[in-house]
mmCIF file of C-alpha atoms (C1' of nucleotides) in Angstrom:
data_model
loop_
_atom_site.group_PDB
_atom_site.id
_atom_site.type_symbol
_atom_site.label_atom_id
_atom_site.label_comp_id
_atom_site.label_asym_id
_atom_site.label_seq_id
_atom_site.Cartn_x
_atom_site.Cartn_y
_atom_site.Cartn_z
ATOM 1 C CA UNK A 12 16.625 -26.145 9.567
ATOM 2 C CA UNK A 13 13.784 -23.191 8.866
ATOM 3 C CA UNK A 14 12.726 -24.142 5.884
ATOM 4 C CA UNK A 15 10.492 -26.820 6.111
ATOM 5 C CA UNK A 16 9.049 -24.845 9.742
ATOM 6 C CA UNK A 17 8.621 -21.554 6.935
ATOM 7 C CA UNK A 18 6.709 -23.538 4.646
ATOM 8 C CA UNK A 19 4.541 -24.598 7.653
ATOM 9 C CA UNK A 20 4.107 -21.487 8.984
ATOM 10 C CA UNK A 21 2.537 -20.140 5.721
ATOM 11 C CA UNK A 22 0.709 -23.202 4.703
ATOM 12 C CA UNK A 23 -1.327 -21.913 8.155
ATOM 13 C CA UNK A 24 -0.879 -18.238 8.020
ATOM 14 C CA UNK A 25 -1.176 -17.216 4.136
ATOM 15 C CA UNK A 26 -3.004 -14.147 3.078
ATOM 16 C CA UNK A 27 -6.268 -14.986 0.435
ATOM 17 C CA UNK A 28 -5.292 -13.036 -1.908
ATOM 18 C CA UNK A 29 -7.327 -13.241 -5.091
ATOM 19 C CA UNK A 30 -4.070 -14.560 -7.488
ATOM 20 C CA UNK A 31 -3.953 -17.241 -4.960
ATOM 21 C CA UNK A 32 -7.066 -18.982 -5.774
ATOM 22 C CA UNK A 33 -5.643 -21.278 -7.790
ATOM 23 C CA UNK A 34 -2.072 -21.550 -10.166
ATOM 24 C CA UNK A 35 -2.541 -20.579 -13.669
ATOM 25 C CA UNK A 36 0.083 -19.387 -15.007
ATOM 26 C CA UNK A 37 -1.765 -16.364 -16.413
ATOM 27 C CA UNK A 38 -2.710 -15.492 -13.380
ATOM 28 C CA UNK A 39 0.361 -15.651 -11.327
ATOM 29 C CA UNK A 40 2.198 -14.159 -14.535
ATOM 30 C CA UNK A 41 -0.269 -10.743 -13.798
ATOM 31 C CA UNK A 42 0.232 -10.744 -10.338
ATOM 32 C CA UNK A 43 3.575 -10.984 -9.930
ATOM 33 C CA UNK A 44 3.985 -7.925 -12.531
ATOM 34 C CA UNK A 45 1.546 -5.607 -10.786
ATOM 35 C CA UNK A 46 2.989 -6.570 -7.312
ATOM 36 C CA UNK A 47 6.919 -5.389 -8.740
ATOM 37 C CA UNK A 48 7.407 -2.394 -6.385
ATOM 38 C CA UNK A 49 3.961 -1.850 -5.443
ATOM 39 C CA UNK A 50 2.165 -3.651 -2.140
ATOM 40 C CA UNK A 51 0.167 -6.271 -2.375
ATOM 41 C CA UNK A 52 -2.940 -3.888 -0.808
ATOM 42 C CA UNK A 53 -2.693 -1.512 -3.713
ATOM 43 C CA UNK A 54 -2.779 -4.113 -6.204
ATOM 44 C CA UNK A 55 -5.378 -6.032 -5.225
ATOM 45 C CA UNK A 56 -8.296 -4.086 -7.516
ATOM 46 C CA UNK A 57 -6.558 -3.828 -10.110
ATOM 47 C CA UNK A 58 -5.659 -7.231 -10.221
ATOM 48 C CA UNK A 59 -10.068 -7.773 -10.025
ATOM 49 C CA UNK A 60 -10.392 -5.636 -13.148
ATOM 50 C CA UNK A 61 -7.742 -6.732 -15.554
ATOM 51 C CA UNK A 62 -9.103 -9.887 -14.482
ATOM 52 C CA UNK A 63 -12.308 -9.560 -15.531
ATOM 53 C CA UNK A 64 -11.465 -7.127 -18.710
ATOM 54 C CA UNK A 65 -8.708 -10.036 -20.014
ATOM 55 C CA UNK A 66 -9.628 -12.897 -18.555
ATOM 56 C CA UNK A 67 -7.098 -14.777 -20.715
ATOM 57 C CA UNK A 68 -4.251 -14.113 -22.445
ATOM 58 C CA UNK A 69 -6.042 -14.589 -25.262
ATOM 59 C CA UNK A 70 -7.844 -11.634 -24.497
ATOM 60 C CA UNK A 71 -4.990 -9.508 -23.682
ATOM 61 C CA UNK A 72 -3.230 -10.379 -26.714
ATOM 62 C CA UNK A 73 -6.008 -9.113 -28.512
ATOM 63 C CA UNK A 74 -6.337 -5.681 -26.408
ATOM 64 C CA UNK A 75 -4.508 -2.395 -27.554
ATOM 65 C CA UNK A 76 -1.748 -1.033 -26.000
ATOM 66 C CA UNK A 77 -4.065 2.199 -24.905
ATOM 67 C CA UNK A 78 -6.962 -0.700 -23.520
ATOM 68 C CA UNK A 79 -4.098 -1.904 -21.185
ATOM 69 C CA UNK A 80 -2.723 1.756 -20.080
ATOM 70 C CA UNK A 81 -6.219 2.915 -19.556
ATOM 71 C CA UNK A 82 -6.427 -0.046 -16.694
ATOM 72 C CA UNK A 83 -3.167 0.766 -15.080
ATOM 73 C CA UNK A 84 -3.670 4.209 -15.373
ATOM 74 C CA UNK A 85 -2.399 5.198 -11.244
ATOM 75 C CA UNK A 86 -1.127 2.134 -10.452
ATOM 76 C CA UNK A 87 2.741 3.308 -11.898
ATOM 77 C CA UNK A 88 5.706 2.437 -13.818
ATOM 78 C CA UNK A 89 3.667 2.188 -16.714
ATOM 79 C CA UNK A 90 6.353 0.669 -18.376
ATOM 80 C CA UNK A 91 5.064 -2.481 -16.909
ATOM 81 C CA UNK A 92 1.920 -1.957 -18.635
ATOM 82 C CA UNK A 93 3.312 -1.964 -22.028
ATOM 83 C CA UNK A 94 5.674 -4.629 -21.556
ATOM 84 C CA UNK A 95 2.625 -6.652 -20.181
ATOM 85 C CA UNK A 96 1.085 -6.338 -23.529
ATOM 86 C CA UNK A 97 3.890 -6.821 -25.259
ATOM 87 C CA UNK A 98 4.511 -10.186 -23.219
ATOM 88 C CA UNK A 99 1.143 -11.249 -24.215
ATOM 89 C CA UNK A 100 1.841 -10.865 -27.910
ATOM 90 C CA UNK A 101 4.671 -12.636 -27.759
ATOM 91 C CA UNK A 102 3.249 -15.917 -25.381
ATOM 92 C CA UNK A 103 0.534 -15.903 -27.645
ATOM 93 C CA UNK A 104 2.426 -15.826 -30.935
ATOM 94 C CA UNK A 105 5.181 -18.080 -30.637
ATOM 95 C CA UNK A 106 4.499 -20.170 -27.886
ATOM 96 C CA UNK A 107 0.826 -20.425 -28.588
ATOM 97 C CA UNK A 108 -0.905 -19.110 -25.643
ATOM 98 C CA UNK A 109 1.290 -21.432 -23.479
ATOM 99 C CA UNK A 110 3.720 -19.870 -20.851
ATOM 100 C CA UNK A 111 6.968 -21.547 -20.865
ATOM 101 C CA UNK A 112 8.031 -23.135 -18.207
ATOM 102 C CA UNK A 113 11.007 -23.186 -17.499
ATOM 103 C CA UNK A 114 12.821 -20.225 -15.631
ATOM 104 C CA UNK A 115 15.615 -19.694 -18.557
ATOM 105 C CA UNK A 116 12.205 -19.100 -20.836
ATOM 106 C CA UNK A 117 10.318 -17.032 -18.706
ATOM 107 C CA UNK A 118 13.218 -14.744 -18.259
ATOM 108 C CA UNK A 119 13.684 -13.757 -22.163
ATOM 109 C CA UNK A 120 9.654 -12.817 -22.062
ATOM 110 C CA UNK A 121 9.483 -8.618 -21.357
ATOM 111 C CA UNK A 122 8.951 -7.331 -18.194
ATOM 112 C CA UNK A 123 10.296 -10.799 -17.058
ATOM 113 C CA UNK A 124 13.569 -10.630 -14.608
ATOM 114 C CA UNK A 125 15.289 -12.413 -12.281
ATOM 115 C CA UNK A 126 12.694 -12.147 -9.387
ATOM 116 C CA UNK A 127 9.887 -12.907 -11.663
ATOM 117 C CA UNK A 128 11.023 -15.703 -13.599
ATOM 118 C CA UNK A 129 11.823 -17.281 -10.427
ATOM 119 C CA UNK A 130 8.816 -16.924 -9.030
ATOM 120 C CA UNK A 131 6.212 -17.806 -12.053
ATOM 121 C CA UNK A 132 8.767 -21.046 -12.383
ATOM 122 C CA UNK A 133 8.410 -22.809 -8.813
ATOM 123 C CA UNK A 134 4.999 -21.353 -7.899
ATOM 124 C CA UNK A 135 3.026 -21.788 -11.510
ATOM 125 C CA UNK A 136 5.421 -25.182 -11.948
ATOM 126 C CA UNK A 137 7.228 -26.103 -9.098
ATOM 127 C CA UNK A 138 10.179 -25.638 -10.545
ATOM 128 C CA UNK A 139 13.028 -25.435 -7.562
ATOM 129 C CA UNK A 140 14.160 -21.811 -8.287
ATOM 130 C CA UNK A 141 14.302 -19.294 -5.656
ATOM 131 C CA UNK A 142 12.411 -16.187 -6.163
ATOM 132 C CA UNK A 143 14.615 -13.131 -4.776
ATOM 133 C CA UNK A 144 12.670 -9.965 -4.283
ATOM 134 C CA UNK A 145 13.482 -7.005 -1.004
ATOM 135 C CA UNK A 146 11.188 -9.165 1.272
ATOM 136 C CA UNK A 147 13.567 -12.089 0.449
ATOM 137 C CA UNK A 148 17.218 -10.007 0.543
ATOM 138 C CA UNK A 149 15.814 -8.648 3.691
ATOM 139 C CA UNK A 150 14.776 -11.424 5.024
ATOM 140 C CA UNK A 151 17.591 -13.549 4.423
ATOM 141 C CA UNK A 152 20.247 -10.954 5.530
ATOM 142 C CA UNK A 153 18.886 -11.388 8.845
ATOM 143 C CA UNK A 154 18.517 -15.062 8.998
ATOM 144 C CA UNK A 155 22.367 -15.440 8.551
ATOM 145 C CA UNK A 156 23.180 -11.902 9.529
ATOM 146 C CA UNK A 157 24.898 -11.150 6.201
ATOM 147 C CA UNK A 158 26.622 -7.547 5.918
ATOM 148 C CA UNK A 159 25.807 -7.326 2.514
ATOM 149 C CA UNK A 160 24.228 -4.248 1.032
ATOM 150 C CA UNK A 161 20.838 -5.607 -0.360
ATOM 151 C CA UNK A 162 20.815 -2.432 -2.261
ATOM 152 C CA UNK A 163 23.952 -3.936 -4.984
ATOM 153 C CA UNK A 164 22.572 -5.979 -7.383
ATOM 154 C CA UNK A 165 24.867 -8.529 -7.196
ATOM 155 C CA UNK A 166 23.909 -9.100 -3.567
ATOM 156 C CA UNK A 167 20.688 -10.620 -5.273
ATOM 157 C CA UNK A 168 22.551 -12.732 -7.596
ATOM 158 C CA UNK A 169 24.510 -13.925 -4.589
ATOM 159 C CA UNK A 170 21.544 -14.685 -2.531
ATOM 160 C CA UNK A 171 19.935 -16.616 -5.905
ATOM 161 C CA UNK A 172 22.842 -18.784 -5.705
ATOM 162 C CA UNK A 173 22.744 -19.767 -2.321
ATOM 163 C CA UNK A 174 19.394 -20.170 -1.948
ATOM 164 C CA UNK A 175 19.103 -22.770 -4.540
ATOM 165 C CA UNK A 176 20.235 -25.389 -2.829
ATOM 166 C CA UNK A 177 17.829 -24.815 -0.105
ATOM 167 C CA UNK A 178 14.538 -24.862 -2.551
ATOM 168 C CA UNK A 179 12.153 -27.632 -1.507
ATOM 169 C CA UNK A 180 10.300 -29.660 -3.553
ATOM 170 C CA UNK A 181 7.152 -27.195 -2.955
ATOM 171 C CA UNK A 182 8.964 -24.344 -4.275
ATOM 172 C CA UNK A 183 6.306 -21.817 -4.867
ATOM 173 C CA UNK A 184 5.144 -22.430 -1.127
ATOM 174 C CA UNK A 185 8.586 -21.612 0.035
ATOM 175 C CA UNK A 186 9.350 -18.527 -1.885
ATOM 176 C CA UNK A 187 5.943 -17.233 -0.618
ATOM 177 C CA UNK A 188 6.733 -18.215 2.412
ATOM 178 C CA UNK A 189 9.613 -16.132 2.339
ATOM 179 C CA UNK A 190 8.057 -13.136 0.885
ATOM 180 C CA UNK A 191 5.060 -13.474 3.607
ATOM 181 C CA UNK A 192 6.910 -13.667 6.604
ATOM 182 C CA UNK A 193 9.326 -10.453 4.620
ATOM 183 C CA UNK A 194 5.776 -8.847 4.473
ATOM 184 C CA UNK A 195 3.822 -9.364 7.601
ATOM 185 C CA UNK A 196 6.763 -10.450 10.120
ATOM 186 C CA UNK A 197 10.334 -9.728 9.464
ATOM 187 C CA UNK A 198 9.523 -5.757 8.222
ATOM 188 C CA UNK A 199 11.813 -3.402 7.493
ATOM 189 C CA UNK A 200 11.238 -1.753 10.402
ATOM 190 C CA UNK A 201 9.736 -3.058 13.831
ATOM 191 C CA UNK A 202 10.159 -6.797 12.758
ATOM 192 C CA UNK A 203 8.246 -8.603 15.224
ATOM 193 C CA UNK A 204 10.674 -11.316 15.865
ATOM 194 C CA UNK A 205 8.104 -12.582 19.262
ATOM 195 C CA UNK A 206 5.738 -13.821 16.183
ATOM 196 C CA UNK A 207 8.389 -15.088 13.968
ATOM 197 C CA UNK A 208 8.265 -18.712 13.212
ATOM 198 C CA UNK A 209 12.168 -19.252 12.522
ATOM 199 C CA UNK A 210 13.285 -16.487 15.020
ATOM 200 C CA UNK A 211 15.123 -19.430 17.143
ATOM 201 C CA UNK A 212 17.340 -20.255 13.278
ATOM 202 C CA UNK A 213 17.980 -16.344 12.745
ATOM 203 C CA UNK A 214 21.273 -15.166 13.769
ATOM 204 C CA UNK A 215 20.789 -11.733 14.131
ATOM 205 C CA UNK A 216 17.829 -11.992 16.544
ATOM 206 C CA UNK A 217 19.798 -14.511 18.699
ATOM 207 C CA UNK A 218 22.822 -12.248 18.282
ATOM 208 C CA UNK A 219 20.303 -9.755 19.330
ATOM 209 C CA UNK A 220 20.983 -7.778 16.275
ATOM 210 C CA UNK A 221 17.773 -7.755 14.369
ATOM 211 C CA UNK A 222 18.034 -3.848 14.069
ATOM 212 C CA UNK A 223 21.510 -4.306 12.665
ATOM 213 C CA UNK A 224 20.118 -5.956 9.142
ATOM 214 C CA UNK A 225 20.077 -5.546 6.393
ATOM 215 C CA UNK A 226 22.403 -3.344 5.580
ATOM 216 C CA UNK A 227 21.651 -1.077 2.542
ATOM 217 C CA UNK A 228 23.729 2.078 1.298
ATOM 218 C CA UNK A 229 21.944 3.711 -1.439
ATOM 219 C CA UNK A 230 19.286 7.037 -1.631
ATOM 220 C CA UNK A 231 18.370 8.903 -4.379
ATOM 221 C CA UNK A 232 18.048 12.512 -3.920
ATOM 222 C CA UNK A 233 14.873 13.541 -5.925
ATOM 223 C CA UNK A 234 15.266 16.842 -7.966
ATOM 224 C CA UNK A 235 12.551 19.531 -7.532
ATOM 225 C CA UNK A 236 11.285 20.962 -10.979
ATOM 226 C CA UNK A 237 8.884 23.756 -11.683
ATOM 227 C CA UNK A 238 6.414 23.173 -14.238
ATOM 228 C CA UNK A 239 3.842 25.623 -15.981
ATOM 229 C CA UNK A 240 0.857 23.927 -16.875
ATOM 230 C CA UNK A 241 -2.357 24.937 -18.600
ATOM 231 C CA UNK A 242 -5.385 24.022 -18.944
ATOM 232 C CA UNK A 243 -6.177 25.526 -22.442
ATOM 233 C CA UNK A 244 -10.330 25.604 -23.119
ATOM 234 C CA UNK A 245 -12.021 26.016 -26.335
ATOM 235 C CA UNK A 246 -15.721 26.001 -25.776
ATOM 236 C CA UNK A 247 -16.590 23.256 -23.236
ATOM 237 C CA UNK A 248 -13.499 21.551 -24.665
ATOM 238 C CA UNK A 249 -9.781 21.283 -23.308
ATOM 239 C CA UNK A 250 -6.636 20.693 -25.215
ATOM 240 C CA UNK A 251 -4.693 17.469 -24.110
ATOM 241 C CA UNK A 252 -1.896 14.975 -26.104
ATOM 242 C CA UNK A 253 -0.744 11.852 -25.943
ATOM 243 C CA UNK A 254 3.011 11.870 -24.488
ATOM 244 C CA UNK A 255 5.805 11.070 -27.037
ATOM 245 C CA UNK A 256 8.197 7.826 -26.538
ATOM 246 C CA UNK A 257 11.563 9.043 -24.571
ATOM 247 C CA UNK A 258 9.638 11.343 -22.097
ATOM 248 C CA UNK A 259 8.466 10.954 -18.465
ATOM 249 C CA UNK A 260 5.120 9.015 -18.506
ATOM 250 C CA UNK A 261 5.063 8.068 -22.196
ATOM 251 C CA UNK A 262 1.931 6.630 -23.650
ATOM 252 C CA UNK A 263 -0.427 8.810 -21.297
ATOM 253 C CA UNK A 264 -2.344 11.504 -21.551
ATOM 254 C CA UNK A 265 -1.284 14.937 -20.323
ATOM 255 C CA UNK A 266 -1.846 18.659 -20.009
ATOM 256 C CA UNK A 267 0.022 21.099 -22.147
ATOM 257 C CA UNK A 268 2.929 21.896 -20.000
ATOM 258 C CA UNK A 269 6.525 23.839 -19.483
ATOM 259 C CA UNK A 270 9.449 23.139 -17.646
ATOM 260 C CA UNK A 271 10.826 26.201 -15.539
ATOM 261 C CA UNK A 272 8.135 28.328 -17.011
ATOM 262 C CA UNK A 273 5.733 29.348 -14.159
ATOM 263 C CA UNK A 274 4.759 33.078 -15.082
ATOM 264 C CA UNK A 275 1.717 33.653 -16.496
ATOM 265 C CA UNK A 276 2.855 35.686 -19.549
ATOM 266 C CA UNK A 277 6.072 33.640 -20.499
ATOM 267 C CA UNK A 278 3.910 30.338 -19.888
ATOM 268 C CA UNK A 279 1.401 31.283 -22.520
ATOM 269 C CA UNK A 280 3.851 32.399 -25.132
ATOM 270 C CA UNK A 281 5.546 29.338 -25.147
ATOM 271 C CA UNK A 282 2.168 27.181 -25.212
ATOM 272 C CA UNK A 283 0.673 29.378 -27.723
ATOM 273 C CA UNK A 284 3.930 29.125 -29.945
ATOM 274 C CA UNK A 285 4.148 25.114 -29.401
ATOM 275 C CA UNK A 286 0.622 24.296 -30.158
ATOM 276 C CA UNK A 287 0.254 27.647 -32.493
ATOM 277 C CA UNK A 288 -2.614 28.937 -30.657
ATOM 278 C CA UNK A 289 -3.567 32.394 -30.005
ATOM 279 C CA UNK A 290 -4.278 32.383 -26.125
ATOM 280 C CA UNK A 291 -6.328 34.574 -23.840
ATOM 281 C CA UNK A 292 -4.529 36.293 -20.424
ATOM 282 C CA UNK A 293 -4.186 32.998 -18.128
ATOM 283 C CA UNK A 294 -5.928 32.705 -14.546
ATOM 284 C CA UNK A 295 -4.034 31.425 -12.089
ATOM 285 C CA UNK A 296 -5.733 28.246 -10.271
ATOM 286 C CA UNK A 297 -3.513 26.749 -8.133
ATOM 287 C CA UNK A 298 -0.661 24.517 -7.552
ATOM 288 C CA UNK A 299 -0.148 20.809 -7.385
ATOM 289 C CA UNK A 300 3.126 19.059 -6.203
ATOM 290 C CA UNK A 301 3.985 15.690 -6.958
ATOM 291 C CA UNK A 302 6.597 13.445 -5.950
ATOM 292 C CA UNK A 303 7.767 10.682 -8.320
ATOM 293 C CA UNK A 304 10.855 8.279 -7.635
ATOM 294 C CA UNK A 305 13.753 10.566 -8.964
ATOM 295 C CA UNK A 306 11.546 13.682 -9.115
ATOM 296 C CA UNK A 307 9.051 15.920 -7.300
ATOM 297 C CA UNK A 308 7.145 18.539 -9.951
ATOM 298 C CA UNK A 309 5.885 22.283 -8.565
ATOM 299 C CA UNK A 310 3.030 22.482 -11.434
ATOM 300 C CA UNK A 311 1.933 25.985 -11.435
ATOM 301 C CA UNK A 312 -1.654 26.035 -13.287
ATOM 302 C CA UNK A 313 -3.313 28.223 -15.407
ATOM 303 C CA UNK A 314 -6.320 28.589 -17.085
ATOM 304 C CA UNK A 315 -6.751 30.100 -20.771
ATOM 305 C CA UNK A 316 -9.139 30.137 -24.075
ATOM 306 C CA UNK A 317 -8.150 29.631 -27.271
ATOM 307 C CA UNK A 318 -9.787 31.663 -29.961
ATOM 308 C CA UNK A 319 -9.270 29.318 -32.480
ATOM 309 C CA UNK A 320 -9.680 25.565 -32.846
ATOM 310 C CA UNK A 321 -7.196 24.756 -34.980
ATOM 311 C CA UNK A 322 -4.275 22.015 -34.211
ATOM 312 C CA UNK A 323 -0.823 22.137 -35.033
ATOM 313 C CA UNK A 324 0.259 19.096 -37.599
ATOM 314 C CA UNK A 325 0.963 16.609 -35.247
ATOM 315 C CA UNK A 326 -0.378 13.163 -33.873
ATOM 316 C CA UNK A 327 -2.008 12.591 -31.188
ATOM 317 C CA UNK A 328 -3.223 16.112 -30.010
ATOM 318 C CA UNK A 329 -6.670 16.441 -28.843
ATOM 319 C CA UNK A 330 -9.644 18.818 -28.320
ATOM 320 C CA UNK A 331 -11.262 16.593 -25.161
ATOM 321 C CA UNK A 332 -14.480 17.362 -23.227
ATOM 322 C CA UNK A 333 -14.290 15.988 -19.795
ATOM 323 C CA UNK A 334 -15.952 12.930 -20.955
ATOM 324 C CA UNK A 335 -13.547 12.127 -22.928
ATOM 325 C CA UNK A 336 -10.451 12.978 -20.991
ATOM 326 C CA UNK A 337 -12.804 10.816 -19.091
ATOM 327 C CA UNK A 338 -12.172 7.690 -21.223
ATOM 328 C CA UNK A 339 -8.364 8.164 -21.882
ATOM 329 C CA UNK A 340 -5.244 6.913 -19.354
ATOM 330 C CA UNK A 341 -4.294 9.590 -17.092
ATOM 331 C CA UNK A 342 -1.576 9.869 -15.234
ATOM 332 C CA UNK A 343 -1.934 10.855 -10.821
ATOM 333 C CA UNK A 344 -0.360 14.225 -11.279
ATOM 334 C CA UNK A 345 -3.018 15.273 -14.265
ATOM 335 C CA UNK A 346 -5.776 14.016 -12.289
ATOM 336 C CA UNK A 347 -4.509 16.273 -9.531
ATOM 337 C CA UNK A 348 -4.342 19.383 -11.852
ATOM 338 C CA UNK A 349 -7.671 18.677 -13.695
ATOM 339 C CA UNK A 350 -8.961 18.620 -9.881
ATOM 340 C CA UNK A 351 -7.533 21.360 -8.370
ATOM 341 C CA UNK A 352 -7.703 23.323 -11.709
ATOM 342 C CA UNK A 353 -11.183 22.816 -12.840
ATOM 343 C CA UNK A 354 -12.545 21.004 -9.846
ATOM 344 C CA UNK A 355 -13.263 17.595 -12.211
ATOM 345 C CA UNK A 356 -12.893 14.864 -9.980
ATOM 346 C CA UNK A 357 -11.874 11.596 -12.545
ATOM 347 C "C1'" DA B 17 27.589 0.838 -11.841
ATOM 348 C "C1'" DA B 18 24.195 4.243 -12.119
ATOM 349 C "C1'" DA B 19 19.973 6.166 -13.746
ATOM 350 C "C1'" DT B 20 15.192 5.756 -15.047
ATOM 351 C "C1'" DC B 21 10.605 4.779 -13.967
ATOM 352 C "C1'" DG B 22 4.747 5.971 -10.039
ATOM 353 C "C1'" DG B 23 2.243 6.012 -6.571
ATOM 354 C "C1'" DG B 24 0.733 4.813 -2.079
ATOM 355 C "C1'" DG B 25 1.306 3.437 2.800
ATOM 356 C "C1'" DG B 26 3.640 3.371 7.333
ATOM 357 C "C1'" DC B 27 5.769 5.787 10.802
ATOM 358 C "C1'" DG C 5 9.918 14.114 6.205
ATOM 359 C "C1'" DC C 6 11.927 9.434 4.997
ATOM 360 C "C1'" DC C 7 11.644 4.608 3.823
ATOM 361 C "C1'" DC C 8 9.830 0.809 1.461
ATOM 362 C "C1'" DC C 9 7.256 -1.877 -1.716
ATOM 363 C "C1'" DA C 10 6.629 -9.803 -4.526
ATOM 364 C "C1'" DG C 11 12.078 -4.986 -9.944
ATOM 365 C "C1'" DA C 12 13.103 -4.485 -14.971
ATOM 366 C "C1'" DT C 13 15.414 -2.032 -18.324
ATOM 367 C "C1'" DT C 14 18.471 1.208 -20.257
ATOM 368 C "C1'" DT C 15 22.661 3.897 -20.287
#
DNA sequence: AAATCGGGGGC
DNA sequence: GCCCCAGATTT
């Protein structure tokens, strides 16, 4: 069997990371969130600095939503952010500062799944769950060289299932085990099968089909938007708000900007109509593009004045000087625009 | 079942 | 340019 000769292999070859440094729950709780989708390089600081800003979940719990954004402002899917907080609020609250844990628990907390559950249960508490994330699907498609597409959810429910038999006793050694030889061994692409520590157990290597797994079916075609954007100044101040609930990037703070408007004179009609300014003749300064998951954004930008001060009636509109945009959670594409736009590097 | 939701890194 | 990443949530 590989599994014990896995859990060797790692206990030898792990990564320090800085979530490894010992098992609190709180700790491998933050991790694991930051590290869904996003490498374990890019997480790394941020990990450091929430750290050290909330270095309990005491803490957190007693942090504003903006506090957390302002954090993971650039690290993505904010939404992970908020439900962070809101996970907090709720471990703190009713289960008095204690994580649960047992994997049924974990997995009503927000911003808690499958994968996560799983792997705050056996590596926080050794509970024998297996922790399924693409490292894992890939990983294990290849062992057995299994046809199915890792891209159908149900192909991770499947793999759950008959993993759990094979969970050690060290459980959170062997799902990290898993996800470290996914990581650093048996890659998407180039696996390098002459360093792999179970290569003799993996059918499609001695099939001499590594190439041939996984198999996964789905893209996304991302949709190209143009966007008018403006930088609208008012003395040595700049007009920003904080995006509505239901919209791309909600809970940030963000430019004044126009879908499919990228003329100069029908941009700042609209903007001086939404925000009922009266607007000088725009400057063009440049163009950013952007790629999210599903999208990529053409922002057109444009400079103007204002002649007037005043704000329309709503929340969370702002006249900001650059130290104060300074202080507020930006999104990568503003950034980009206040850079290439004004030449303020954040 | 399909769509939504960021940004960075590797090739 | 494309693919992937220690996925969860909503529609």
């Amino acid at each position: 069997m590989w599994v014990e000769t896995l859990c060797q292999w790692y206990r030898e070859n792990q990564r320090d990371l800085p979530w490894r440094h010992d098992r609190a729950p709180y700790h491998i709780w933050l991790s694991e969130i930051m590290l869904q989708q996003t490498q374990v390089a890019t997480t790394i600081d941020y990990y450091q600095k929430f750290i050290e800003a909330f270095p309990t979940i005491q803490s957190l719990a007693e942090a504003t939503e903006d506090d957390v954004l302002r954090l993971w402002q650039g690290l993505g899917y904010y939404t992970r952010a908020r439900n962070l907080k809101r996970c907090a609020d709720v471990v703190w609250q009713q289960h008095g500062g204690v994580f649960p844990d047992q994997y049924h628990d974990l997995l009503k907390l927000p911003g808690i799944g499958p994968y996560t559950a799983g792997a705050i249960a056996s590596i926080a508490f050794d509970r024998r769950v297996p922790a399924v994330d693409g490292n894992v699907l890939r990983v294990y498609a290849r062992l057995y060289a299994l046809s199915d597409d890792i891209a159908d959810p149900k192909t991770a429910k499947r793999f759950r299932e008959k993993l759990t038999p094979l969970v050690p006793e060290e459980s959170g050694v062997f799902n990290q085990a898993l996800m470290e030889l996914g990581a650093m061994v048996c890659t998407p692409q180039n696996p390098k099968c002459n360093q792999c520590p179970v290569s003799g157990c993996c059918k499609a290597y001695t099939d001499g089909m590594e190439t041939a797994f996984p198999v996964k079916t789905k893209k996304i075609k991302q949709k190209h938007l143009t966007i008018g954007m403006g930088i609208i100044w008012h003395e040595d101040k700049l007009l920003c708000f904080k995006q509505v609930e239901g919209r791309l990037l909600h809970g940030l703070w963000s430019l004044p900007f126009v879908p499919d408007l990228v003329e100069e004179n029908a941009l700042r009609t609209q903007l001086a109509e939404d925000f009922q300014l009266v607007l000088s003749e725009g400057r063009s300064t440049g163009r950013v593009r952007h790629v999210f998951t599903h999208l990529i954004w053409d922002v057109h930008i444009f400079c103007f004045e204002a002649k007037d001060a005043n704000l329309i009636d709503f929340p969370e509109v702002r006249w900001c000087s650059t130290d104060e945009l300074e202080a507020l959670a930006l999104s990568t594409v503003i950034k980009k625009v206040l850079a290439k736009g004004i030449n303020l590097l954040l």
